[in-house]
XYZ file of C-alpha atoms in Angstrom:
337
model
C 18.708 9.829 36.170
C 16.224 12.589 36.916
C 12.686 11.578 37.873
C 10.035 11.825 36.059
C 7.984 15.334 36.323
C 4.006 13.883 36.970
C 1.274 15.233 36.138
C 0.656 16.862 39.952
C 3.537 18.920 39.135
C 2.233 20.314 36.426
C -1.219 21.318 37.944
C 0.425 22.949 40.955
C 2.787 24.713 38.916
C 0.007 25.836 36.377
C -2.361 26.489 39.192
C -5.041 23.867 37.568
C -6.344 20.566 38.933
C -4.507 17.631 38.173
C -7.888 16.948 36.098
C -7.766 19.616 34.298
C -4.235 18.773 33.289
C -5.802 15.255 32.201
C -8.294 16.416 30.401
C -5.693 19.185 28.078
C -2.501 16.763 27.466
C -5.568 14.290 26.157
C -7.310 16.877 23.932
C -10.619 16.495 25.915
C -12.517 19.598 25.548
C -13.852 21.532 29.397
C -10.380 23.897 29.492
C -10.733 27.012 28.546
C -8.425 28.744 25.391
C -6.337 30.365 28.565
C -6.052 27.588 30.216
C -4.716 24.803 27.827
C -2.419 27.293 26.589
C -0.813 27.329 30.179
C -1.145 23.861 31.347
C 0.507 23.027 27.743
C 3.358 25.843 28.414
C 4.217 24.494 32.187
C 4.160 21.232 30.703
C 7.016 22.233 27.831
C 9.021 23.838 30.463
C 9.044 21.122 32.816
C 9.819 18.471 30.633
C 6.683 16.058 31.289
C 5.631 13.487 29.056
C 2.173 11.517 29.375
C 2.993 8.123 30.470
C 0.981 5.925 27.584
C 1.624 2.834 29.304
C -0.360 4.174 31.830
C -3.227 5.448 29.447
C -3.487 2.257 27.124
C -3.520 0.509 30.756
C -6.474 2.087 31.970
C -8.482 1.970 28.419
C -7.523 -2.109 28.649
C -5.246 -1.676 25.493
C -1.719 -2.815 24.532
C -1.183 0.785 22.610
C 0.102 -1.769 19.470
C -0.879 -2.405 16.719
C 0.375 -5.710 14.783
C 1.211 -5.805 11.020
C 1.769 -8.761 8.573
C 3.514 -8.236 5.187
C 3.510 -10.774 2.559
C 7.170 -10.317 3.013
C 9.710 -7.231 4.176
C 11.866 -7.534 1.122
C 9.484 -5.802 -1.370
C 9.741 -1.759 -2.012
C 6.282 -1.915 -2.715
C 5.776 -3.455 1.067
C 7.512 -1.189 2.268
C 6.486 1.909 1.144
C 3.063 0.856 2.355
C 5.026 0.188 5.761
C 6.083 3.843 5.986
C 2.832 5.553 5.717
C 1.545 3.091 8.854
C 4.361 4.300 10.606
C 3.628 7.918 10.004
C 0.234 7.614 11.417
C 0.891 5.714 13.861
C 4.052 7.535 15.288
C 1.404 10.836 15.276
C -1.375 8.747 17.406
C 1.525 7.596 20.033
C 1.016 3.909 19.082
C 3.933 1.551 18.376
C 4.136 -1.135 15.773
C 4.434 -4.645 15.705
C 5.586 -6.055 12.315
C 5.821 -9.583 10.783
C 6.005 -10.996 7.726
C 4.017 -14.361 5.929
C 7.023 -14.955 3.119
C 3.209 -16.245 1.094
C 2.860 -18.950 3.691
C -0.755 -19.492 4.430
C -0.383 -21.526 7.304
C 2.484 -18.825 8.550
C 0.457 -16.274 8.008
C -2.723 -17.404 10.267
C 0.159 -18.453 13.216
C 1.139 -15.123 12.704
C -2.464 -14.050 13.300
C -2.989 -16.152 15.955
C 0.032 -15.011 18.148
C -1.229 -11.252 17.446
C -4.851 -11.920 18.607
C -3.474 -12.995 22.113
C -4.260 -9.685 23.722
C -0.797 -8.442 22.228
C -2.627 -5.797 19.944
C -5.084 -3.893 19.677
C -5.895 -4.007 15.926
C -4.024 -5.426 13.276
C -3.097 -4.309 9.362
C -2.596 -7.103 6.906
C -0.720 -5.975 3.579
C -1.947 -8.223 0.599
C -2.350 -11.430 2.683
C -3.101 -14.815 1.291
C -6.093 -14.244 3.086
C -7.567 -18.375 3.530
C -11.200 -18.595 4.329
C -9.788 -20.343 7.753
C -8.057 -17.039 8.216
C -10.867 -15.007 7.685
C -13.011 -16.856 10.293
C -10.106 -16.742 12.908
C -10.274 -12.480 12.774
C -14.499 -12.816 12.750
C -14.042 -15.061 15.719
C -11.457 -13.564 17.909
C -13.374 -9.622 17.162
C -9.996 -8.433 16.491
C -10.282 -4.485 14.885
C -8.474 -5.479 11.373
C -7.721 -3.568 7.610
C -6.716 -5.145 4.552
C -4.769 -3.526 2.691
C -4.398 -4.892 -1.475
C -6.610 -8.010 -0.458
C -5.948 -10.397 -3.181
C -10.314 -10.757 -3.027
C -11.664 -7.984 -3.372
C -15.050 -9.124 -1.591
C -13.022 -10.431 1.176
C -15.674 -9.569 3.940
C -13.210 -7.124 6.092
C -12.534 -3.626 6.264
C -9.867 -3.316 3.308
C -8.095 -0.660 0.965
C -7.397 -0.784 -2.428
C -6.520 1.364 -5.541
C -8.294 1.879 -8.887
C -6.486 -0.801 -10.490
C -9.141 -0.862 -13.563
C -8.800 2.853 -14.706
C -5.396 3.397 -13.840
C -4.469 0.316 -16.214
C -6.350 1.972 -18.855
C -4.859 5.635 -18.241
C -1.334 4.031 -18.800
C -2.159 1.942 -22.339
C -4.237 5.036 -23.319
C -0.686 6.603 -23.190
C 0.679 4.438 -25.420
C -2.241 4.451 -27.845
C -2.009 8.256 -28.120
C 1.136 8.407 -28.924
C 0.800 5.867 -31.795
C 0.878 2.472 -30.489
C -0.759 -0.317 -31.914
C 1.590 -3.324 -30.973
C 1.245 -3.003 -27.934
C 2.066 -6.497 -25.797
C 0.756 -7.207 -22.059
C 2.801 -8.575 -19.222
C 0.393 -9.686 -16.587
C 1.015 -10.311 -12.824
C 0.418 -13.618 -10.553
C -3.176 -14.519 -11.771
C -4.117 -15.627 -8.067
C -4.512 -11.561 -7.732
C -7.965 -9.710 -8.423
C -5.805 -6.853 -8.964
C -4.073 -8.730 -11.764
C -7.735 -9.187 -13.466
C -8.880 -5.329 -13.106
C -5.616 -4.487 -14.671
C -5.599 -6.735 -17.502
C -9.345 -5.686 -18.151
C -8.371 -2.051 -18.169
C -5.731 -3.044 -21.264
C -7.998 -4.802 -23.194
C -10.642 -1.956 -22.607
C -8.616 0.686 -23.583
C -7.442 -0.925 -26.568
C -10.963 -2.025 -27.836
C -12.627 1.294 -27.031
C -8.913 2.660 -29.518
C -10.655 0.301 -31.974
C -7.504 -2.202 -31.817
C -7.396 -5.602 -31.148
C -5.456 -7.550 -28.484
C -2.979 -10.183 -30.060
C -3.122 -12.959 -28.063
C 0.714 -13.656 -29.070
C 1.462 -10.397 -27.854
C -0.465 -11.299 -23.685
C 2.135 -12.958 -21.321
C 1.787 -14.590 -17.638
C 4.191 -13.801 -15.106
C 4.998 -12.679 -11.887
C 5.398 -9.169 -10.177
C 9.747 -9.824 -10.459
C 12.453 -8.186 -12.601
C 13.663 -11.510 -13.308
C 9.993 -12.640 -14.662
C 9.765 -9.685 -16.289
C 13.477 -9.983 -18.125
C 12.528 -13.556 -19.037
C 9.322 -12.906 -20.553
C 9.584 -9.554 -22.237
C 12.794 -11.234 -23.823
C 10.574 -13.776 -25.371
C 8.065 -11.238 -26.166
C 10.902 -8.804 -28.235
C 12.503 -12.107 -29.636
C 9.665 -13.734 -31.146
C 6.625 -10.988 -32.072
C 8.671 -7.517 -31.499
C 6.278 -5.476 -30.336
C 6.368 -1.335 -30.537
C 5.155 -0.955 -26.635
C 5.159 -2.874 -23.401
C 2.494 -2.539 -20.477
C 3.754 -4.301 -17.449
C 1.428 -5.124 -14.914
C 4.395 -3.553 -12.151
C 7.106 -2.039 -12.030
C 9.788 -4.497 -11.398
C 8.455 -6.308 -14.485
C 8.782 -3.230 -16.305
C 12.525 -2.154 -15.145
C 12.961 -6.080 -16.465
C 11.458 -5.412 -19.669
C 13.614 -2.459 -20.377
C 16.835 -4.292 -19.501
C 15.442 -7.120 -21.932
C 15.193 -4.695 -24.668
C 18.374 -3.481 -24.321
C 19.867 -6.811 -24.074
C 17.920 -7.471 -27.474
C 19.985 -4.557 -29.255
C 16.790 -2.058 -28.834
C 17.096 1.479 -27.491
C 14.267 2.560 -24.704
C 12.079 4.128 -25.899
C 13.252 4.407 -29.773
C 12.595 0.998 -30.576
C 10.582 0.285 -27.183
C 8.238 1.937 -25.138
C 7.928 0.962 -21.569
C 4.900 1.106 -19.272
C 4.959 0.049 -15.380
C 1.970 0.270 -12.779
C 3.232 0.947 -9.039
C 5.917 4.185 -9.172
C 8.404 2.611 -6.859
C 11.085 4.840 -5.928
C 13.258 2.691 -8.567
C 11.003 4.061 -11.051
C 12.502 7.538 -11.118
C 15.834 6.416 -10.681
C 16.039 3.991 -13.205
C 17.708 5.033 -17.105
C 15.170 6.233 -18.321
C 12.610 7.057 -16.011
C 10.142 4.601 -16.131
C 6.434 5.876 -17.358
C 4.408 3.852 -14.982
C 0.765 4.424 -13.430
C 1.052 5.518 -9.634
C -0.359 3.378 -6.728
C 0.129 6.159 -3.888
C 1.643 3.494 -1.638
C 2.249 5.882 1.273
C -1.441 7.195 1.628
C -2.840 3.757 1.337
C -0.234 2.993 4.532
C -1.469 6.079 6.106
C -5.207 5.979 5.798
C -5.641 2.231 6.217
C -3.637 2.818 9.581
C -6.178 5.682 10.283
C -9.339 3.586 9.610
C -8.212 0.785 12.283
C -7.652 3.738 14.757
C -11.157 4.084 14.048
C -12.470 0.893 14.541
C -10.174 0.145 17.646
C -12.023 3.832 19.665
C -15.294 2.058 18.446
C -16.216 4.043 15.822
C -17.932 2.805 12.101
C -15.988 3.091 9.027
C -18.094 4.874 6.579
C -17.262 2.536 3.480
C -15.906 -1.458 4.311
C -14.183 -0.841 1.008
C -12.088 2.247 0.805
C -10.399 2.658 -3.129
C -7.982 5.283 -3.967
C -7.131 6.795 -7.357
C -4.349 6.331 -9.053
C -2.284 8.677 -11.381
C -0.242 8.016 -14.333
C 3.339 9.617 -14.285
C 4.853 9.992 -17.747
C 8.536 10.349 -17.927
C 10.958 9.188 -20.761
C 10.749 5.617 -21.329
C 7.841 5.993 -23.555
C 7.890 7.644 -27.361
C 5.847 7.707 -30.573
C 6.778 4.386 -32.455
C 9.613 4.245 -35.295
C 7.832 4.921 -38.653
C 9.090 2.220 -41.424
């Protein structure tokens, strides 16, 4: 195995201080234009690498940073997942991930373990979030982001979408093209999310100057199967024209239930999600479904606890993105009598 080229041989081969050669490969400024542009050429030619152990050593980090998901199964986890792992993999730091499976007590031994010294931040995708949990980050000082709390006033650095006015971009949809029967699947009620949402449907459909049929508003859960189930009941008993589900894998259930009820998508049925999973576009037909930009909420809650763990403020504690509907061919005008 060859050795490892150090940082001395760099400087004597550029001609620089082994300083100076410090100071470029870690983007401190003192180098001149000439200078960085050499150090950083000898460096490509001889093959050396900055040893980050080394580095995170000497700054009294672990150069980790811990995740927990409320499980690894989800696309919608995991498409948050990637966008950490693009930031991270362009700031050099490696990740550590676990999962709670929506076990509270799992979830704060999870916590615990992390806040050992083992990382130096953490990222917590829409965690159960007990007030015993919150006290254990306060108390161990542990640089943390929340990303989808399931409180929105949860008092932690945390990221979240425009749940509220994307719900009422995606009925507005609906309404323009003709909708009136519109029926509402919502998601797990334990979710603030699940609230904003719901208001943004009944907003939208006041403001249209129709009313919401209570018949027509169904509980579930954020599944296909929960979605099948109920949208089947929904079709069965009150067929209504439209169908805003509160995600997307309630949604790809819906449109299965219609077609299991004899009704062509979206003829007889039009179909509204809220997430834009990558199933969305695959699925027949495309599923018209209000985008939560899962990847940049991975990304830039991984680039706010960066922040915090060099020391520096966050602007905002509560960082919201937009969200954007995306129309594609599971919703239609409704069938005129």
């Amino acid at each position: 195995m060859a050795a490892r080229v150090t940082i001395a041989q760099v400087a004597e081969e550029a001609g620089v201080s082994a300083m100076t050669v410090s100071n470029v490969m870690n983007g401190k400024p003192g180098a001149s234009e000439e200078t960085r542009r050499r150090v950083l050429e000898v460096a490509t030619k001889l093959g050396y690498r900055p040893n980050i152990s080394a580095r995170n050593l000497k700054a009294g980090r672990s150069g980790l940073v811990g995740l927990i998901a409320l499980d690894l199964t989800s696309q919608y986890g995991l498409e948050i997942l990637r966008g950490v792992a693009h930031e991270l993999a362009d700031a050099e730091q490696e990740l550590l991930v676990n999962a709670s499976y929506h076990d509270a007590v799992r979830e704060q031994d999870r916590i615990q373990f992390l806040t050992r010294g083992l990382v130096d931040g953490v990222l917590l995708i829409a965690p159960v979030l007990e007030d015993q949990t919150v006290k254990l980050l306060h108390r161990q000082n542990l640089p943390c982001v929340i990303i989808d709390p399931r409180r929105l006033a949860v008092p932690l650095p945390r990221l979240t979408v425009d749940n509220y006015n994307g719900m009422r971009q995606g009925t507005q949809h609906l309404i323009d093209l003709g909708h009136t029967r519109i029926a509402y699947l919502r998601g797990e009620e334990d979710l603030e999310s699940t609230s904003l949402r719901y208001r943004g449907f009944e907003d939208a459909m006041r403001l249209a100057g129709l009313e919401v049929d209570p018949r027509l508003v169904a509980s579930s859960d954020f599944s296909y199967a929960s979605g099948f189930r109920t949208a089947t009941r929904l079709i069965t008993e009150h067929r209504p024209t439209a169908i805003v589900a509160g995600a997307d894998l309630m949604a790809l259930g819906a449109i299965d239930a219609a077609r299991a009820c004899g009704l062509d998508v979206p003829t007889a049925l039009s179909v509204v999600g809220f997430d834009d999973l990558p199933q969305a576009a695959q699925s027949f037909p495309g599923l018209t479904t209000v985008r939560q930009p899962l990847h940049d909420m991975g990304q830039k809650a991984a680039r706010a606890l960066l922040a915090l763990i060099d020391g520096q403020k966050l602007l905002m504690e509560h960082m919201e993105l937009d969200t954007e509907l995306v129309v594609r061919n599971s919703t239609a005008p409704p069938l005129r009598p």
